[in-house]
CSV table of C-alpha atoms in Angstrom, one decimal:
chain,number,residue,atom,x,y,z
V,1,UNK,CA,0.0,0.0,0.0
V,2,UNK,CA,1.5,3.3,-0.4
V,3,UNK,CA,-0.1,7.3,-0.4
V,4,UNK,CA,0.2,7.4,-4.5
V,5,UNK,CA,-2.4,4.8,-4.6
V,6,UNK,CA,-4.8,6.2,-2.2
V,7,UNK,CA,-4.4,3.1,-0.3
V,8,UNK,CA,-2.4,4.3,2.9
V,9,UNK,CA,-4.0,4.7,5.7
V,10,UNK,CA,-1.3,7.2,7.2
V,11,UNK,CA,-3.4,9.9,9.3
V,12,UNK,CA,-6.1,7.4,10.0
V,13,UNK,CA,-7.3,6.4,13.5
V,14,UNK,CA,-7.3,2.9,14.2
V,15,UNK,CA,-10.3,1.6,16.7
V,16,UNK,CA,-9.5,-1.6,18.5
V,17,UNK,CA,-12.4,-4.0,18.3
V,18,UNK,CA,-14.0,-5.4,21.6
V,19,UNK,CA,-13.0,-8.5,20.7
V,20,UNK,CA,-9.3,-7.3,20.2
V,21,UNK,CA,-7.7,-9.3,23.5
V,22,UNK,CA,-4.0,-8.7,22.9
V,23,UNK,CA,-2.9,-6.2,26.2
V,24,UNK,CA,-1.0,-4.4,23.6
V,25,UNK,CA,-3.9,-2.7,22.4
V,26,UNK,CA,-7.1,-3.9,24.2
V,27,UNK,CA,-9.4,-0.8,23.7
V,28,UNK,CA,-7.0,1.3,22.5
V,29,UNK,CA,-7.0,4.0,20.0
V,30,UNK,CA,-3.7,4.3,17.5
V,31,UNK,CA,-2.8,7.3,15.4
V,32,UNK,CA,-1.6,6.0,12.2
V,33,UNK,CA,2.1,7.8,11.4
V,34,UNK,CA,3.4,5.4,8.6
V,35,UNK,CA,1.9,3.1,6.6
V,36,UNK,CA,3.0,1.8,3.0
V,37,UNK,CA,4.1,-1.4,1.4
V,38,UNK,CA,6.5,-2.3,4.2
V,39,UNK,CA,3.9,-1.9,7.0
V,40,UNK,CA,2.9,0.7,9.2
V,41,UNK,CA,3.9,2.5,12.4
V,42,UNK,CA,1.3,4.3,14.6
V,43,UNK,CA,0.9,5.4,18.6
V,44,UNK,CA,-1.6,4.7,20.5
V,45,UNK,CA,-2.9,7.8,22.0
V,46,UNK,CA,-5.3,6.7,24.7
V,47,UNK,CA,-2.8,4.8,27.2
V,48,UNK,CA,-1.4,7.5,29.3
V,49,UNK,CA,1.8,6.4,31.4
V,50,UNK,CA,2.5,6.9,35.1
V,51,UNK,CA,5.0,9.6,34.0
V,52,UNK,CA,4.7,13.5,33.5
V,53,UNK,CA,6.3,15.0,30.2
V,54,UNK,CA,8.5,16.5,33.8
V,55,UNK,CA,9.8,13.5,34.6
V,56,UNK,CA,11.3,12.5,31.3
V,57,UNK,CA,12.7,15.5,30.5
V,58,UNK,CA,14.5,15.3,34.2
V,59,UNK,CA,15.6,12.1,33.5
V,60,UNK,CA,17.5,12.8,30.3
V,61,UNK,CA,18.9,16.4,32.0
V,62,UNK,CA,16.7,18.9,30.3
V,63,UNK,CA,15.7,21.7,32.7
V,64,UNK,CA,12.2,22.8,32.2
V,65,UNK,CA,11.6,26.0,32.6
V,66,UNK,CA,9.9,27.9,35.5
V,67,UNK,CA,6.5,28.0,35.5
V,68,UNK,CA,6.3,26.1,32.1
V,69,UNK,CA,2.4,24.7,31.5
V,70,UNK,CA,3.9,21.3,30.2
V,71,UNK,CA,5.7,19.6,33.4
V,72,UNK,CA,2.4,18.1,34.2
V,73,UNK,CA,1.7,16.8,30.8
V,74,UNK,CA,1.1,13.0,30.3
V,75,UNK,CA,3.1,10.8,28.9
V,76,UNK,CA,1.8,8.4,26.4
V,77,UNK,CA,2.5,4.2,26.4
V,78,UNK,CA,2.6,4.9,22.2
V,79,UNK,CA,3.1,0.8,21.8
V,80,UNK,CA,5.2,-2.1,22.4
V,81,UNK,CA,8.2,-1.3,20.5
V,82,UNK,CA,11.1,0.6,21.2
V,83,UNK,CA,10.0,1.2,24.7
V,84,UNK,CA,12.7,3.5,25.4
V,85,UNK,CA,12.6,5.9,22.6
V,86,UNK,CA,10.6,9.1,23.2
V,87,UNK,CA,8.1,9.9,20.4
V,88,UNK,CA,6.4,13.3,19.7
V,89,UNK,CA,3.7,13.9,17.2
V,90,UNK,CA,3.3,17.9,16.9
V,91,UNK,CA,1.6,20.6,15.1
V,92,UNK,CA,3.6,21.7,12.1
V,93,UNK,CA,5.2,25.1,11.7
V,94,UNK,CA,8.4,27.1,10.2
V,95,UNK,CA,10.9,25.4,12.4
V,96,UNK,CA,13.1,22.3,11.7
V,97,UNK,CA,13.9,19.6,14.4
V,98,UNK,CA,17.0,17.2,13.4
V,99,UNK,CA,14.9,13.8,13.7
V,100,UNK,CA,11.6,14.9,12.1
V,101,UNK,CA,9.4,12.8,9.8
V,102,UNK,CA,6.5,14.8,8.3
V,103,UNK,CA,3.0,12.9,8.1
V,104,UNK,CA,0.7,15.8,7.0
V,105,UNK,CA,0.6,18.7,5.8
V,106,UNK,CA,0.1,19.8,9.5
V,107,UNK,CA,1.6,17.1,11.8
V,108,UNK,CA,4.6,15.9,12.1
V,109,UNK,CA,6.5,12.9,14.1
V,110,UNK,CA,10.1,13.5,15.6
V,111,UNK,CA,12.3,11.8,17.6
V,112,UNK,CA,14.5,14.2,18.3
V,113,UNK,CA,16.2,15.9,21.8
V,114,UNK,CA,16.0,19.9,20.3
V,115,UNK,CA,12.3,19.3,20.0
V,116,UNK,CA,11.8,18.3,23.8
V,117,UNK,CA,14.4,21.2,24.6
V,118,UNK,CA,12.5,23.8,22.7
V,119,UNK,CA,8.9,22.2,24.5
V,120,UNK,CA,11.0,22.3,28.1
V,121,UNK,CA,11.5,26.2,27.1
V,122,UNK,CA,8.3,27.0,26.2
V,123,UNK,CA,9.1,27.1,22.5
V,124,UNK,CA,8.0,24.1,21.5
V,125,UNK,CA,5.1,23.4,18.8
V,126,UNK,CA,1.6,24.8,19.4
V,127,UNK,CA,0.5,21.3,19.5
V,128,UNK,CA,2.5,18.2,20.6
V,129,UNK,CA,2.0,14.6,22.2
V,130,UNK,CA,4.9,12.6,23.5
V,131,UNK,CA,4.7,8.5,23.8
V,132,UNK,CA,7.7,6.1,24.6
V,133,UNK,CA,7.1,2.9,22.1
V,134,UNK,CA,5.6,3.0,19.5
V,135,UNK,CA,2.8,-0.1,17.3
V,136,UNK,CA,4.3,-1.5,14.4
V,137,UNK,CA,3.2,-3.7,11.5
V,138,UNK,CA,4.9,-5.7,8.9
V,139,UNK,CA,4.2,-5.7,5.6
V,140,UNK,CA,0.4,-7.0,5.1
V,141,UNK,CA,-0.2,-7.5,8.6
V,142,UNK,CA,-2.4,-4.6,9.3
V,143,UNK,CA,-4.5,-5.3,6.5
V,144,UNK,CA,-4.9,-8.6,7.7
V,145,UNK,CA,-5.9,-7.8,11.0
V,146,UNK,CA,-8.6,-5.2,9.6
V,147,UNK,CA,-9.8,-8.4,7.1
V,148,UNK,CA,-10.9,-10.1,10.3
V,149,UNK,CA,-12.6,-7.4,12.3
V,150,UNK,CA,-9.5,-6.9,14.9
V,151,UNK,CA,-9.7,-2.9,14.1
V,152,UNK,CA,-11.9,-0.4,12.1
V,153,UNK,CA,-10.6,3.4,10.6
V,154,UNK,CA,-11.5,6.3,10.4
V,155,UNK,CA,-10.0,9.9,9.1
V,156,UNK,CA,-7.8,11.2,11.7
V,157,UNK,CA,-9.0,13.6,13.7
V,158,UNK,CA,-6.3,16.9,15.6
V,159,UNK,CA,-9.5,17.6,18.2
V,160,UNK,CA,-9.1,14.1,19.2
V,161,UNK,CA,-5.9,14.1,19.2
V,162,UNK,CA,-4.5,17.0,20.7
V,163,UNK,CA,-7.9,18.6,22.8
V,164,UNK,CA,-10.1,15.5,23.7
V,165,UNK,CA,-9.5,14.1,27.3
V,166,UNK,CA,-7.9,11.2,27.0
V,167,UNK,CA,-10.7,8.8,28.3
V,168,UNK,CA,-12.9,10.3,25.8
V,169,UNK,CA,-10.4,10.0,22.5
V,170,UNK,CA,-11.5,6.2,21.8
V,171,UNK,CA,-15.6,7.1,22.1
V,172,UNK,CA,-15.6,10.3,19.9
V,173,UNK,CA,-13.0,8.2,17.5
V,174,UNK,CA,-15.7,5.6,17.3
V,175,UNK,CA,-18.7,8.4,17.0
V,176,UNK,CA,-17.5,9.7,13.8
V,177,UNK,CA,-18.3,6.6,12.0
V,178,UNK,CA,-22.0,6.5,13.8
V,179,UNK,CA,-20.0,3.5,16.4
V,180,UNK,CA,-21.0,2.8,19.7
V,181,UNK,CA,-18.7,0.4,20.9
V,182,UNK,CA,-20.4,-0.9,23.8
V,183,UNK,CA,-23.2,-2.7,21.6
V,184,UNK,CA,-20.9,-4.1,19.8
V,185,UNK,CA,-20.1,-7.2,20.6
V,186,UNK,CA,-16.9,-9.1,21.5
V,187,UNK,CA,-17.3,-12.2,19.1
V,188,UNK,CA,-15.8,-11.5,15.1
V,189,UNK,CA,-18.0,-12.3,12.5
V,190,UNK,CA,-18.6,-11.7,8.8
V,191,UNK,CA,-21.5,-10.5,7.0
């Protein structure tokens, strides 16, 4: 699958299914960052850590700044891989972080230390979400999990994303495809 095609389904939500049991991603709800021939690469934005944006910016010695709003912001679990990388998904703007991959036209993914500087300083992006791990796919794999019912998409959406409390993200995900994922029920099945 690749964007050319309109196949990708890069900037898409994913919905877990109730009847998704894996811990991994159990009612979860995964922003998709990557996704082409060789698989895809999302975070799950609905798992919030025990940590505080504060604590991992202490732990890899970058002073936050006085009074700065974001010492208190959460920390996402952003999947099972590469647990000890720090992820940020942010608004796009003018500036250029070293380890930045863009995904929209308005969001961007970096991995970068300058980006949690600049947020630690209070001159970070307008918008931004930071997760440690990260899902992955292999090639086909996604697809084949959507083939039997593990996950349904939607359009991506920054409201949910960036503004929505975090208990809420999955729900109003689910609402703007007319779900409600309570009747659903946990047993897959074809039409």
């Amino acid at each position: 699958m690749n964007q050319s095609t309109g196949n990708s389904l890069r900037h898409q939500f994913l919905i877990s299914m109730p009847q998704l049991a894996d811990p991994n991603f159990s009612s979860t709800l995964t922003y998709l960052c990557e996704h082409n021939e060789q698989g895809a690469m999302g975070l799950v934005i609905n798992r919030p850590t025990s940590l505080c944006l504060g604590d991992v910016l202490t732990h890899i010695d970058i002073t936050i700044a006085p009074g700065s709003s974001h010492f208190h912001d959460t920390v996402f679990a952003g999947g099972p891989v590469d647990l000890e990388h720090g992820f940020i998904l942010h608004s796009r703007d003018n500036r250029r972080w070293n380890a930045t991959m863009p995904v929209t036209d308005t969001l961007s993914l970096a991995t970068s230390r300058d980006i949690l500087q600049a947020i630690a300083e209070g001159e970070g992006p307008d918008m931004a979400l930071v997760a440690l791990g990260y899902a992955g796919w292999g090639a086909g794999q996604l697809e084949q999990e959507i083939s039997q019912n593990t996950w349904l998409t939607c359009p991506a959406d920054t409201d949910i994303l960036f503004n929505t409390p975090i208990d809420q993200r999955l729900i109003k995900a689910a609402a703007k495809l007319g779900v409600n994922l309570d009747l659903l029920s946990h047993e897959a099945g074809h039409a």
